[in-house]
Structure formats: structure tokens, C-alpha cells
mmCIF file of N, CA and C in Angstrom:
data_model
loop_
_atom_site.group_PDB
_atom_site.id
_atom_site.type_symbol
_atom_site.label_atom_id
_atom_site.label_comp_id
_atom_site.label_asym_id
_atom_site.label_seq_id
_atom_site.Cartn_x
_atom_site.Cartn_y
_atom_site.Cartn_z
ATOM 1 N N UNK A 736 20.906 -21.956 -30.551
ATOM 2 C CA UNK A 736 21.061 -21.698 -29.138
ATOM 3 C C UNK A 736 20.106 -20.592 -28.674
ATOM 4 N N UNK A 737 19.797 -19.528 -29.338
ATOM 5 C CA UNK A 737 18.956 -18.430 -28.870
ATOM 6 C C UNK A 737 17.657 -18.792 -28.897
ATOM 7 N N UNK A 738 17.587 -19.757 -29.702
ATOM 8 C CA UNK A 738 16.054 -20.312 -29.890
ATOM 9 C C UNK A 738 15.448 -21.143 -28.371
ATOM 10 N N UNK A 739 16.763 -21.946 -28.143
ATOM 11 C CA UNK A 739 16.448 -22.587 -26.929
ATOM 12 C C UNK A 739 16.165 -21.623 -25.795
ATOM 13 N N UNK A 740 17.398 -20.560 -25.730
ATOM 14 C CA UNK A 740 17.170 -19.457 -24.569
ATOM 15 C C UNK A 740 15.689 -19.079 -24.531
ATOM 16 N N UNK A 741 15.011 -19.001 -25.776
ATOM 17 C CA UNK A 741 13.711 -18.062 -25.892
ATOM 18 C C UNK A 741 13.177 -19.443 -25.034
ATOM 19 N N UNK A 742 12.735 -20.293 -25.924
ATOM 20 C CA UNK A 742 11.753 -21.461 -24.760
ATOM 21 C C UNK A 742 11.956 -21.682 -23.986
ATOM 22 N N UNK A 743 12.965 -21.557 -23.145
ATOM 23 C CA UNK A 743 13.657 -21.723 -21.495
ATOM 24 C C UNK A 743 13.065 -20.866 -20.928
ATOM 25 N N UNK A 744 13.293 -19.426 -21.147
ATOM 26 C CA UNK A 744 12.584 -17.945 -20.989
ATOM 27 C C UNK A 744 11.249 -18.075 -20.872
ATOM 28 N N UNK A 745 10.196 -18.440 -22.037
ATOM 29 C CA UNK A 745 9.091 -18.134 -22.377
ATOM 30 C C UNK A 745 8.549 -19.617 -20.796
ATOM 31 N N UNK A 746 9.149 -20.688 -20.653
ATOM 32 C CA UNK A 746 8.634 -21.677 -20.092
ATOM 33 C C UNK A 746 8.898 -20.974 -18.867
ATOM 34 N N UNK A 747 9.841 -20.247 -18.343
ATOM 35 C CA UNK A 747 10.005 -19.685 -16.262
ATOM 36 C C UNK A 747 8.954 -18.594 -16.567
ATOM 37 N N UNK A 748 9.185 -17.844 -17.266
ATOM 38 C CA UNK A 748 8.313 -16.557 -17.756
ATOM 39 C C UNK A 748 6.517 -17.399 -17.408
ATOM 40 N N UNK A 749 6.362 -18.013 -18.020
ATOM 41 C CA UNK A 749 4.696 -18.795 -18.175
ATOM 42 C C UNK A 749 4.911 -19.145 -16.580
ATOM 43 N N UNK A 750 5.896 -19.966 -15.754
ATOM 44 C CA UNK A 750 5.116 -20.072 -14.838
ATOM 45 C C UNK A 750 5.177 -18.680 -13.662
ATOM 46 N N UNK A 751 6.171 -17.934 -13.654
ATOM 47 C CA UNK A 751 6.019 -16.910 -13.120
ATOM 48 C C UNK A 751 4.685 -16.158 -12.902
ATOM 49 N N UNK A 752 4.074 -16.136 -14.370
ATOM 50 C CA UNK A 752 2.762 -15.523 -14.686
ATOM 51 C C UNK A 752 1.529 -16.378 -14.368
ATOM 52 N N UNK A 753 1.597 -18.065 -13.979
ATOM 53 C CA UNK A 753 0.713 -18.446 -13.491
ATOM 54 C C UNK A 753 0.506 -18.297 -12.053
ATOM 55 N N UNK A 754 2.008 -18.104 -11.803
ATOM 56 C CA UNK A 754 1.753 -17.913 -9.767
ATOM 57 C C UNK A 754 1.158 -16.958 -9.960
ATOM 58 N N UNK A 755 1.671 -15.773 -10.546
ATOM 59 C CA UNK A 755 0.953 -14.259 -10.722
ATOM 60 C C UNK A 755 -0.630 -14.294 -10.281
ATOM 61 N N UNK A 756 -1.142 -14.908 -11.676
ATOM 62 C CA UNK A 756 -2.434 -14.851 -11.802
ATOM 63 C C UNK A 756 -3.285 -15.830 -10.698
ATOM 64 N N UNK A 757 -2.701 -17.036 -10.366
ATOM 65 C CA UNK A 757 -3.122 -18.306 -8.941
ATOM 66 C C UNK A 757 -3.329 -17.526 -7.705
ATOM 67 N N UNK A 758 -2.384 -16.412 -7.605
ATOM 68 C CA UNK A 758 -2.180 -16.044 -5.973
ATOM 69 C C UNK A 758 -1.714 -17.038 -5.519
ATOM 70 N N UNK A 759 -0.777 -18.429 -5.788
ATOM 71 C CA UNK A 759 -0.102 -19.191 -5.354
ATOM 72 C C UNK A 759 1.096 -18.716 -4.690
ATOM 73 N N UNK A 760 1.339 -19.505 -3.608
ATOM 74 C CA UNK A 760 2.861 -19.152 -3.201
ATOM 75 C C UNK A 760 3.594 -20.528 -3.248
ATOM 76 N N UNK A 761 3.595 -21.446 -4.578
ATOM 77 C CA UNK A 761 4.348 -22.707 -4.617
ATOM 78 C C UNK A 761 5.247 -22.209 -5.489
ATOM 79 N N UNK A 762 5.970 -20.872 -5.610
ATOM 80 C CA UNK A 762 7.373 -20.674 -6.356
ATOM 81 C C UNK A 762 8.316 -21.217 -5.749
ATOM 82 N N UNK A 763 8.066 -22.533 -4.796
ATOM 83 C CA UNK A 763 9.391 -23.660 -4.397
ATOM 84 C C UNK A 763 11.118 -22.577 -3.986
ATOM 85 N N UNK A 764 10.628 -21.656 -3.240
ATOM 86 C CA UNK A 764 11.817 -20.665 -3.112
ATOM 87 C C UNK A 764 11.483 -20.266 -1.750
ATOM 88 N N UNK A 765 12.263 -20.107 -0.950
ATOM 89 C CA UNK A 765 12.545 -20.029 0.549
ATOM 90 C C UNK A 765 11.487 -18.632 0.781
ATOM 91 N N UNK A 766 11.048 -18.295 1.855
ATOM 92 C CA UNK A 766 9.953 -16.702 1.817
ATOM 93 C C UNK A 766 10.336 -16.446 3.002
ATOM 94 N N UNK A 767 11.866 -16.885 3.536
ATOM 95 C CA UNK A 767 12.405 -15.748 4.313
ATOM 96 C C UNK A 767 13.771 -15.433 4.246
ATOM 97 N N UNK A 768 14.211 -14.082 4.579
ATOM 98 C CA UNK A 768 15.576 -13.839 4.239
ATOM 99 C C UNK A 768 15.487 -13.026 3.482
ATOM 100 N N UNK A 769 16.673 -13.027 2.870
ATOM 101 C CA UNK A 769 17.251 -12.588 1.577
ATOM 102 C C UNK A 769 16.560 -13.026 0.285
ATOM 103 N N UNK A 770 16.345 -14.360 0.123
ATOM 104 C CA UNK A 770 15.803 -15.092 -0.709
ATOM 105 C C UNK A 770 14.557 -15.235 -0.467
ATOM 106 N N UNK A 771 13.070 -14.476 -1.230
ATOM 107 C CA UNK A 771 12.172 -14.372 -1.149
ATOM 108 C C UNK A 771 11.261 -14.047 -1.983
ATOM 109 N N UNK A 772 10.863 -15.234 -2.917
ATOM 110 C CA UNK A 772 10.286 -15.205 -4.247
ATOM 111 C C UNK A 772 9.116 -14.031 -3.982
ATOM 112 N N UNK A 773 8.568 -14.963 -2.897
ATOM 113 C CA UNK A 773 7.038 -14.477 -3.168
ATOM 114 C C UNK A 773 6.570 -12.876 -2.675
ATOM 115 N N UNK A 774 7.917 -12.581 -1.417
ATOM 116 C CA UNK A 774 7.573 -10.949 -1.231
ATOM 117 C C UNK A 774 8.336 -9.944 -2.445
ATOM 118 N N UNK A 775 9.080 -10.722 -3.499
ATOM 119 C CA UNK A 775 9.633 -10.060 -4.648
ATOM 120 C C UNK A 775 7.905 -9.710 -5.749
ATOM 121 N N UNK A 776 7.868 -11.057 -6.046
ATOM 122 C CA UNK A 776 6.742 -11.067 -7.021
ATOM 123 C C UNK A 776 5.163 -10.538 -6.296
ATOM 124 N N UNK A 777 4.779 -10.368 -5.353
ATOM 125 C CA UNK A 777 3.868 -9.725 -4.734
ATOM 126 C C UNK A 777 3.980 -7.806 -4.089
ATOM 127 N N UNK A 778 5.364 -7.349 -4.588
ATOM 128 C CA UNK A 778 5.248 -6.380 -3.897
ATOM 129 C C UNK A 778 5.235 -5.095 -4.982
ATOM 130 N N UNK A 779 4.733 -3.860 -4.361
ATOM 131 C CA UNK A 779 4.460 -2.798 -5.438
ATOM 132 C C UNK A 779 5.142 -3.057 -6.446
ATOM 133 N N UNK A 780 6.069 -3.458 -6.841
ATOM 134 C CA UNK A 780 7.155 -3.548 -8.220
ATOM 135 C C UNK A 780 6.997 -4.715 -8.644
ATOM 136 N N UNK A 781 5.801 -5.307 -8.132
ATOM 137 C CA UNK A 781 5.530 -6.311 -9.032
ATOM 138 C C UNK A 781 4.546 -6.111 -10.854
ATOM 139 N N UNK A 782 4.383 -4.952 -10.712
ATOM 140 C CA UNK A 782 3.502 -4.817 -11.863
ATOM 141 C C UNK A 782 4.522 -3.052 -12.038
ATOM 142 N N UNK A 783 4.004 -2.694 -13.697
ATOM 143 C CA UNK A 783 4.387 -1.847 -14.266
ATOM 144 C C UNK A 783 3.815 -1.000 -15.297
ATOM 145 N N UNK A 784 3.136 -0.132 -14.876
ATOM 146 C CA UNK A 784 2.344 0.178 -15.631
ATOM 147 C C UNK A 784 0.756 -0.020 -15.413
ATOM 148 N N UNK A 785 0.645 -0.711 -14.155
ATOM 149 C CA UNK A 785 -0.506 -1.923 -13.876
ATOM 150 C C UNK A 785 -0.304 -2.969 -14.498
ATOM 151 N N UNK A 786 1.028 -3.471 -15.169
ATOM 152 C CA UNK A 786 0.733 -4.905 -15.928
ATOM 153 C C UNK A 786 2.133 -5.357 -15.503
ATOM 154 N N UNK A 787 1.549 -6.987 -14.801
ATOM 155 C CA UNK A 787 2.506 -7.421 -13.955
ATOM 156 C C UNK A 787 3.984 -8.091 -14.693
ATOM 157 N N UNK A 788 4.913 -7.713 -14.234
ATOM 158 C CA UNK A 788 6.164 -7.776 -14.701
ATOM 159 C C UNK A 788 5.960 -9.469 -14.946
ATOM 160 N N UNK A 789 5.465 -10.715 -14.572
ATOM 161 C CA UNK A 789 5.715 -11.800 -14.903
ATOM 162 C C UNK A 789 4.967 -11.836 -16.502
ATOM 163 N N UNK A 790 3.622 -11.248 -16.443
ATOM 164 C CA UNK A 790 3.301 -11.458 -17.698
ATOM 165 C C UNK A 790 3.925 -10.467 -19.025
ATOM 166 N N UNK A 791 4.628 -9.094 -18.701
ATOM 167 C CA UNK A 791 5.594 -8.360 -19.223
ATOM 168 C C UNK A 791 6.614 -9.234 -19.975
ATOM 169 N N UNK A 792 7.483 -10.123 -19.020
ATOM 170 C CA UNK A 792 8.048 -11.441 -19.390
ATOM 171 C C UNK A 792 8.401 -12.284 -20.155
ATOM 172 N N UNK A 793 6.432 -12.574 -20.212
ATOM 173 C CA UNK A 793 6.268 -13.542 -21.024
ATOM 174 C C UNK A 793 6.040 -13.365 -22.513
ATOM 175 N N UNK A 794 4.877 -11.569 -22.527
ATOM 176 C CA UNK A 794 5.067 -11.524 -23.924
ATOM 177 C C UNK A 794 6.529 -11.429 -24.296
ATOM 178 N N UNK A 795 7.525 -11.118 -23.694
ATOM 179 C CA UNK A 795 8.885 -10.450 -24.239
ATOM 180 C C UNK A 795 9.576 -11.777 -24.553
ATOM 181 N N UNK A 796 9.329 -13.321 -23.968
ATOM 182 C CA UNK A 796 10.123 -14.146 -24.868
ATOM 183 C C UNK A 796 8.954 -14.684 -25.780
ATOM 184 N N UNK A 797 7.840 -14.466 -26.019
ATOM 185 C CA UNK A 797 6.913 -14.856 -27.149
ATOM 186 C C UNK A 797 7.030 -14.496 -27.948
ATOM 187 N N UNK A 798 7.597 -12.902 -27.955
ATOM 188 C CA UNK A 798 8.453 -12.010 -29.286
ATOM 189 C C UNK A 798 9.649 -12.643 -29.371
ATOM 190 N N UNK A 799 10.734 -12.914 -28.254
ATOM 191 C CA UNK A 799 12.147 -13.049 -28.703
ATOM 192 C C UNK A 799 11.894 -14.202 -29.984
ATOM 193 N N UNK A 800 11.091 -15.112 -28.994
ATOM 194 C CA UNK A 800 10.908 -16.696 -29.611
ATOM 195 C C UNK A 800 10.331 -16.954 -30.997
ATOM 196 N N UNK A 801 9.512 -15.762 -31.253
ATOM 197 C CA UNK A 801 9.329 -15.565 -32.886
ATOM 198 C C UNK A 801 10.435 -15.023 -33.896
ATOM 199 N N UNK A 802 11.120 -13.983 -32.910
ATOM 200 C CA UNK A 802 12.163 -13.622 -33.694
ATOM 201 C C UNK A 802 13.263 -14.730 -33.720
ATOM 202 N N UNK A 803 13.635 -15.357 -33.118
ATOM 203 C CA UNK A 803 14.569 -16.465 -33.328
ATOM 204 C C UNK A 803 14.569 -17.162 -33.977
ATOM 205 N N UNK A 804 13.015 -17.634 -34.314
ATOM 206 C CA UNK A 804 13.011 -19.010 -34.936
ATOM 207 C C UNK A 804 14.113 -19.627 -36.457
ATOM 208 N N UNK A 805 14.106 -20.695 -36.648
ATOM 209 C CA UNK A 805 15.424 -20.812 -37.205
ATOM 210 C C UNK A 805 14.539 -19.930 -38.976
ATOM 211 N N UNK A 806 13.484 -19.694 -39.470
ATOM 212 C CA UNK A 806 12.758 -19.307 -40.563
ATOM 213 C C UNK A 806 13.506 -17.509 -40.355
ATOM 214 N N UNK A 807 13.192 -17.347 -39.464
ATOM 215 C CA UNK A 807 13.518 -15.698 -39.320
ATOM 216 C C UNK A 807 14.782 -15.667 -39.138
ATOM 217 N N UNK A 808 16.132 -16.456 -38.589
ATOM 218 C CA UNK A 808 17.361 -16.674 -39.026
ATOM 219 C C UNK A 808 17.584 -16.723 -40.653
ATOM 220 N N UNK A 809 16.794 -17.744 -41.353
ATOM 221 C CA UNK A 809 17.497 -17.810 -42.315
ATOM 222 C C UNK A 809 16.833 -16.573 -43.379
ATOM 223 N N UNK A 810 16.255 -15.623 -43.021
ATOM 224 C CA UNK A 810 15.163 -14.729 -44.020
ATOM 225 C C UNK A 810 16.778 -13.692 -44.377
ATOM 226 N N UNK A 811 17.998 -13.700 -43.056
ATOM 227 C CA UNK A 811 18.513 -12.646 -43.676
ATOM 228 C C UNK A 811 18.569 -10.944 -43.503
ATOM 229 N N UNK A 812 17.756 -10.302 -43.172
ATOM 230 C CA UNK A 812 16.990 -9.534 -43.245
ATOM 231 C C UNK A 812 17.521 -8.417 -42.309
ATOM 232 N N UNK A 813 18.290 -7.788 -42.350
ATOM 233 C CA UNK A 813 19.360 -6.763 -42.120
ATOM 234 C C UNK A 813 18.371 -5.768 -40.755
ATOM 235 N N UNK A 814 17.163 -5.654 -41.321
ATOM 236 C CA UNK A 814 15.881 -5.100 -40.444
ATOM 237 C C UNK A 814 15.793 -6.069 -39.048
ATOM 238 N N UNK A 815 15.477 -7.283 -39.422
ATOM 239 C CA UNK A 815 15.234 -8.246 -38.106
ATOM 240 C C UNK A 815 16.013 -8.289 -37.511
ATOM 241 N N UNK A 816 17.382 -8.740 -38.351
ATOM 242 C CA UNK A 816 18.833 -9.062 -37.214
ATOM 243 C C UNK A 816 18.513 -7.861 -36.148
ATOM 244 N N UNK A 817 18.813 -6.519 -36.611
ATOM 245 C CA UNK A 817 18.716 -5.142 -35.779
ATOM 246 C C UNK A 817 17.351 -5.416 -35.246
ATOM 247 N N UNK A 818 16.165 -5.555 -35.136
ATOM 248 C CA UNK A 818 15.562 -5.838 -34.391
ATOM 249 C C UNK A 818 15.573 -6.564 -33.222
ATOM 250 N N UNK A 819 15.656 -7.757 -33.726
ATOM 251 C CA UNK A 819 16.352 -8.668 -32.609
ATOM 252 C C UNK A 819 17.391 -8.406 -31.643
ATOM 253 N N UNK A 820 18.509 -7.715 -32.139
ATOM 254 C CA UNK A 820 19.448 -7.211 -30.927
ATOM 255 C C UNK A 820 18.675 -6.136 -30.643
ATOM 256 N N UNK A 821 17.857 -5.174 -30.586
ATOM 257 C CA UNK A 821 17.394 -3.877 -30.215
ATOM 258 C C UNK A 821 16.471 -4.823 -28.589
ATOM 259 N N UNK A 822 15.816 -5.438 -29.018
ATOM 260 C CA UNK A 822 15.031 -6.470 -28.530
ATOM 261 C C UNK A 822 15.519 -6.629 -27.168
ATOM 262 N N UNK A 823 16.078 -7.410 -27.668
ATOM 263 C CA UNK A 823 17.840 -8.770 -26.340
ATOM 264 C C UNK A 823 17.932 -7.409 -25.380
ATOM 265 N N UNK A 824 18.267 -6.062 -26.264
ATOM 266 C CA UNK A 824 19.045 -4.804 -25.673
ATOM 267 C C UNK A 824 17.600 -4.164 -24.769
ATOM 268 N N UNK A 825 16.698 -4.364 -25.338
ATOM 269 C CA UNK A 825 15.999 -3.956 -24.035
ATOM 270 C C UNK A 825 15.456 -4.500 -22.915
ATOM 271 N N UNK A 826 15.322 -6.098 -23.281
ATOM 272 C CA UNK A 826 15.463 -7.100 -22.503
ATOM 273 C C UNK A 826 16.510 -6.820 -20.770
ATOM 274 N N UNK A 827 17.628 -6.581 -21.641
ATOM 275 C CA UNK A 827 19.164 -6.837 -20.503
ATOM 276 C C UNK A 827 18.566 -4.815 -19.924
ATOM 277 N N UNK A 828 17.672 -3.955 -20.638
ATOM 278 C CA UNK A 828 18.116 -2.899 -19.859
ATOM 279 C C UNK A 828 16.976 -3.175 -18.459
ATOM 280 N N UNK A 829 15.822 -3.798 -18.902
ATOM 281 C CA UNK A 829 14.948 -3.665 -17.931
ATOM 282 C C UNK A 829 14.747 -4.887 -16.550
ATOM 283 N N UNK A 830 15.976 -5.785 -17.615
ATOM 284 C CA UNK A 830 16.217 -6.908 -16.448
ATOM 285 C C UNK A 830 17.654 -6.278 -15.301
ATOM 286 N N UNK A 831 18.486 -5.112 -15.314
ATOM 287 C CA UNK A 831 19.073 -3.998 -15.022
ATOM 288 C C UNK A 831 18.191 -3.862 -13.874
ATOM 289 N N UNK A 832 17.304 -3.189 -14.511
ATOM 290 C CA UNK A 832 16.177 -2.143 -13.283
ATOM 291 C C UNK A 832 15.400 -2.982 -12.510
ATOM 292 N N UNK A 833 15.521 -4.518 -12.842
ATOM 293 C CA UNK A 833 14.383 -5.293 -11.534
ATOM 294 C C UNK A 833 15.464 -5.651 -11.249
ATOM 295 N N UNK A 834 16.853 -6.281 -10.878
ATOM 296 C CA UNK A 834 17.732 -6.255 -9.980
ATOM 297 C C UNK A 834 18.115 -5.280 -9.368
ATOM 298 N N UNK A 835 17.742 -4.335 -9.990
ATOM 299 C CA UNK A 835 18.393 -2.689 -9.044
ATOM 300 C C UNK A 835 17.129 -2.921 -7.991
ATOM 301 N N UNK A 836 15.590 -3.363 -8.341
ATOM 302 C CA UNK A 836 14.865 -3.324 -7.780
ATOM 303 C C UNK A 836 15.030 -4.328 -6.390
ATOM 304 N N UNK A 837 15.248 -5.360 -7.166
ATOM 305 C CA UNK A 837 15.715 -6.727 -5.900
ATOM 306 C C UNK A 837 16.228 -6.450 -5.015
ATOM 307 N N UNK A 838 16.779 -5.473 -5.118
ATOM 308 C CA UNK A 838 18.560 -5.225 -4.161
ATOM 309 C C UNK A 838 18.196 -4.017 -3.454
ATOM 310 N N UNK A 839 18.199 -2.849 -3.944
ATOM 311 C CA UNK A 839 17.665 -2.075 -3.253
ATOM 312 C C UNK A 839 16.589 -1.421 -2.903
ATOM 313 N N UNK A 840 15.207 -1.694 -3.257
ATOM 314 C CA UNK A 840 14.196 -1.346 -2.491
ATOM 315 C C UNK A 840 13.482 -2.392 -1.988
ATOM 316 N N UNK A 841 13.060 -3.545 -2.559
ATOM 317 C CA UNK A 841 12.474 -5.042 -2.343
ATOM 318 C C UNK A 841 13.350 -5.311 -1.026
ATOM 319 N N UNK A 842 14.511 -5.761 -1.142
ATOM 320 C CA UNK A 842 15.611 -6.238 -0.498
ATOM 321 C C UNK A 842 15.151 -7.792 -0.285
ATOM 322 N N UNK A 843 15.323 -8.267 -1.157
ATOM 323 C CA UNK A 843 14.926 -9.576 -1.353
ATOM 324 C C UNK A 843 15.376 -9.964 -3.090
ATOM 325 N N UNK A 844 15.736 -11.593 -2.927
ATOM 326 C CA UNK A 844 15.929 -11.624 -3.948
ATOM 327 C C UNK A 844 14.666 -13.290 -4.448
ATOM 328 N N UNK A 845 14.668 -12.702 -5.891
ATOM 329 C CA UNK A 845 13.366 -14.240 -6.398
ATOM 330 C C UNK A 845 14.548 -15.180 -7.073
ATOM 331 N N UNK A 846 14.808 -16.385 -6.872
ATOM 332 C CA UNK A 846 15.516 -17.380 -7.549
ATOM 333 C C UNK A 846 14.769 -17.406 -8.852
ATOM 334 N N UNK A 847 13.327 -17.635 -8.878
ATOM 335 C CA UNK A 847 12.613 -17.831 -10.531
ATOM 336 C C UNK A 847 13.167 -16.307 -11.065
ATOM 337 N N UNK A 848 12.952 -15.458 -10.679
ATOM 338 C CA UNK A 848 13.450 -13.959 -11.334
ATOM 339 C C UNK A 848 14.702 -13.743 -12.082
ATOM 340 N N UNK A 849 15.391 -14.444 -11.389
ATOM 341 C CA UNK A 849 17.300 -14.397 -11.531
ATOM 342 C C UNK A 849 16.992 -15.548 -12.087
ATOM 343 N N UNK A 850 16.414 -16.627 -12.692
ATOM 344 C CA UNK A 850 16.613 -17.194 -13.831
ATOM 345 C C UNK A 850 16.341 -16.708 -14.811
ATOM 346 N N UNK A 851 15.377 -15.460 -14.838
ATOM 347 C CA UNK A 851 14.702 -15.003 -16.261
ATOM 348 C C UNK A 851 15.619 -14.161 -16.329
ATOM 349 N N UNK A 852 16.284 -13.160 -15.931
ATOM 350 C CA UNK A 852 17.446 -12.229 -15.837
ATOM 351 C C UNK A 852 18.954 -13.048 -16.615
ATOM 352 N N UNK A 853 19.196 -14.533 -15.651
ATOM 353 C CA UNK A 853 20.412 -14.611 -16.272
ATOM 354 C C UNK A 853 20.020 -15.131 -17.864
ATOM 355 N N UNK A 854 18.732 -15.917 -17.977
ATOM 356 C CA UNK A 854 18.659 -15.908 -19.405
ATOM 357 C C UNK A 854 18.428 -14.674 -20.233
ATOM 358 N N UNK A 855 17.896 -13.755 -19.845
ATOM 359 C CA UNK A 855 17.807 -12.750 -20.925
ATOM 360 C C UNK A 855 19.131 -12.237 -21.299
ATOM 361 N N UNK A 856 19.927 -12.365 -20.388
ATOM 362 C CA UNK A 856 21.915 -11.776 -20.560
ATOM 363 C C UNK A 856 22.569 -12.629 -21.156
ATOM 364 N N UNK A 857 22.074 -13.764 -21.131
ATOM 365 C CA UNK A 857 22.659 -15.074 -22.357
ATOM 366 C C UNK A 857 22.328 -14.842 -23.755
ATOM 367 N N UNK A 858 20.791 -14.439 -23.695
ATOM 368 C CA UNK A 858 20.380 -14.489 -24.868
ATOM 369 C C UNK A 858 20.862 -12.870 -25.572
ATOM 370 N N UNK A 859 21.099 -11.852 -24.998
ATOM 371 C CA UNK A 859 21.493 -10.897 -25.286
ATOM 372 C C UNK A 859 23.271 -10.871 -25.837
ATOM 373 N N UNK A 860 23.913 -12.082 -25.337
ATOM 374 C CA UNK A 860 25.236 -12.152 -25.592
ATOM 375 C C UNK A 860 25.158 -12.899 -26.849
ATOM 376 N N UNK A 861 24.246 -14.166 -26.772
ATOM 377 C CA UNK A 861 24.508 -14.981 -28.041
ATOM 378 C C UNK A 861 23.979 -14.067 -29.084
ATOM 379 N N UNK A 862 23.132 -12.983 -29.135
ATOM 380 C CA UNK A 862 22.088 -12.207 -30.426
ATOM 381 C C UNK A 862 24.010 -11.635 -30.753
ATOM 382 N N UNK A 863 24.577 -11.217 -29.624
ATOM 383 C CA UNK A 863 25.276 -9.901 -29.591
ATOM 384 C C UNK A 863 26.495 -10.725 -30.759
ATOM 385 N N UNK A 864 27.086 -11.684 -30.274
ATOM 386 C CA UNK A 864 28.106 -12.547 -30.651
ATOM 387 C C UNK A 864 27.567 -12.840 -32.398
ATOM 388 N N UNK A 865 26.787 -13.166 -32.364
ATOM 389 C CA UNK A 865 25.860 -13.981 -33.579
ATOM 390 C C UNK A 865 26.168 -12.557 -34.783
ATOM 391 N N UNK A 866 25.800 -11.581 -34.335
ATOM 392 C CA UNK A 866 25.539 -10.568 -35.054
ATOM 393 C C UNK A 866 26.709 -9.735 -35.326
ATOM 394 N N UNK A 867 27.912 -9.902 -34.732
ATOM 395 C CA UNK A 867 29.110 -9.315 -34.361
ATOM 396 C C UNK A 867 29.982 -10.513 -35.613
ATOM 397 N N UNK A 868 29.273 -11.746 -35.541
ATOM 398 C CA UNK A 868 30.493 -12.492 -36.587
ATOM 399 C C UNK A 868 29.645 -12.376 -37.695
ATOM 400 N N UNK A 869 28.508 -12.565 -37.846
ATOM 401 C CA UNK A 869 28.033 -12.402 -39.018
ATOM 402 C C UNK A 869 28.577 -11.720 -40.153
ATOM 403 N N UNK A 870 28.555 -12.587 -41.393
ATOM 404 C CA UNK A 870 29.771 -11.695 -42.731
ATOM 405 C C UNK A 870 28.308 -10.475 -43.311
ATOM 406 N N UNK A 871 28.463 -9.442 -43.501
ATOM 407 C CA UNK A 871 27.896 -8.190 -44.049
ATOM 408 C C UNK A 871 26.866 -9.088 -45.196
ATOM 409 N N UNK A 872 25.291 -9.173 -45.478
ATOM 410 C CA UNK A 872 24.858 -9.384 -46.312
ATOM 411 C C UNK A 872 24.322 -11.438 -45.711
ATOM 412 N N UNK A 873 24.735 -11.567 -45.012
ATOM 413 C CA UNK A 873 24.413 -12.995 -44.586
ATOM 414 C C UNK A 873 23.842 -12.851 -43.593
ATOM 415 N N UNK A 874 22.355 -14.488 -43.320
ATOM 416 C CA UNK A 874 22.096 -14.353 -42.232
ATOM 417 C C UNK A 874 22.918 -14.560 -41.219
ATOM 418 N N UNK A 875 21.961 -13.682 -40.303
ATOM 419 C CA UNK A 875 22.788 -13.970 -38.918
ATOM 420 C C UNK A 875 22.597 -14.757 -37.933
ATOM 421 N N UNK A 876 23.048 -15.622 -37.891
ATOM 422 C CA UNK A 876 22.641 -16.744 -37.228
ATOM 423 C C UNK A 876 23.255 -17.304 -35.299
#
């Protein structure tokens, strides 16, 4: 299941980062109101650091998606598992701070955004769950 979350992720993430880079405004999301992809993803808080939060994103499920894979499940590896939730955990803190962003300074919200958000909180529950039943010394799967 986390594996899928990652390619779900890594696939909104990729196109997020192609509107990014297009200057397209076909994010198929309403651009007035409340609901407003494109003044979300175009405005100062669209980048961080100078490096734009869609492609931020994308490396972050290109990592999840390596760490998931079912090879790095079955390695075991007491280091990765904790990696991997450290991961998910910073995932859910910084997907936190672009809804704090959405809401109160943007004042607008991106439908593609709040898909990458509610998947990163899925994938942060299933790492969380996965790792929480896991028996001491087994992978965690």
C-alpha cells in the first residue's frame, strides 16, 4: 500500500512540477474563489528556498518511492524502517506549513495540492501503523 501511495504522490507531484516549469494554467481547478490552483502554485510561497515546492514534491516521493519498494521492505533493516518514518514525518510536517500557507496567507486553496497533502498523511499513517505492528527484529512491512 505505501508503495502505491509513493506512485500516486510521485505521479500529482510530476505533474504539479510540469505546470511549474510550462507556465501552464491547465491545473483543471477553478482560478476563482477560494479554490485557486494557479494563484496557490504561482504565488511567493510557491518556491522555497528558490526551489519550487512542486519540484520539492517530487524529489520527496522519488525518495519515499525508493524507500518503499517491496526490496527495501524485505532488507529488514531497523536503520531504513526509522528512516522511512523520519521521512513520512517530515513529509506530514511540511505538508502542515503549506496548508497553514493555503489558509492563511495565500487564502486560496489548490485541489492538486490537497491531493499531495492528503497522500502524504496516508502514507505517513500506513509507514506509522506498519511500523507500530511490526514484531521487534522483522521487516516492516
Amino acid at each position: 500500500m505505501a508503495t502505491g501511495l509513493c506512485v500516486l504522490g510521485l505521479a500529482v507531484a510530476a505533474y504539479l512540477t510540469y505546470e511549474h516549469y510550462s507556465a501552464s494554467a491547465t491545473l483543471s481547478c477553478p482560478n476563482t474563489g477560494a479554490i485557486n490552483c494557479l494563484k496557490v502554485t504561482t504565488s511567493s510561497y510557491s518556491r522555497v528556498f528558490g526551489v519550487p515546492v512542486a519540484l520539492a514534491g517530487l524529489l520527496y516521493f522519488v525518495v519515499m518511492t525508493a524507500l518503499c519498494q517491496p526490496l527495501a521492505w524485505r532488507s529488514g533493516s531497523p536503520r531504513l524502517a526509522v528512516a522511512r518514518l523520519v521521512a513520512a514525518a517530515a513529509g506530514v510536517a511540511f505538508v502542515l506549513y503549506l496548508i497553514w500557507v493555503e489558509l492563511f496567507r495565500i487564502d486560496a486553496i489548490c485541489l492538486w495540492c490537497t491531493g499531495v497533502h492528503i497522500i502524504t498523511l496516508l502514507l505517513f499513517m500506513v509507514l506509522s501503523v506498519g511500523y507500530a505492528l511490526a514484531p521487534v527484529g522483522q521487516p516492516r512491512e
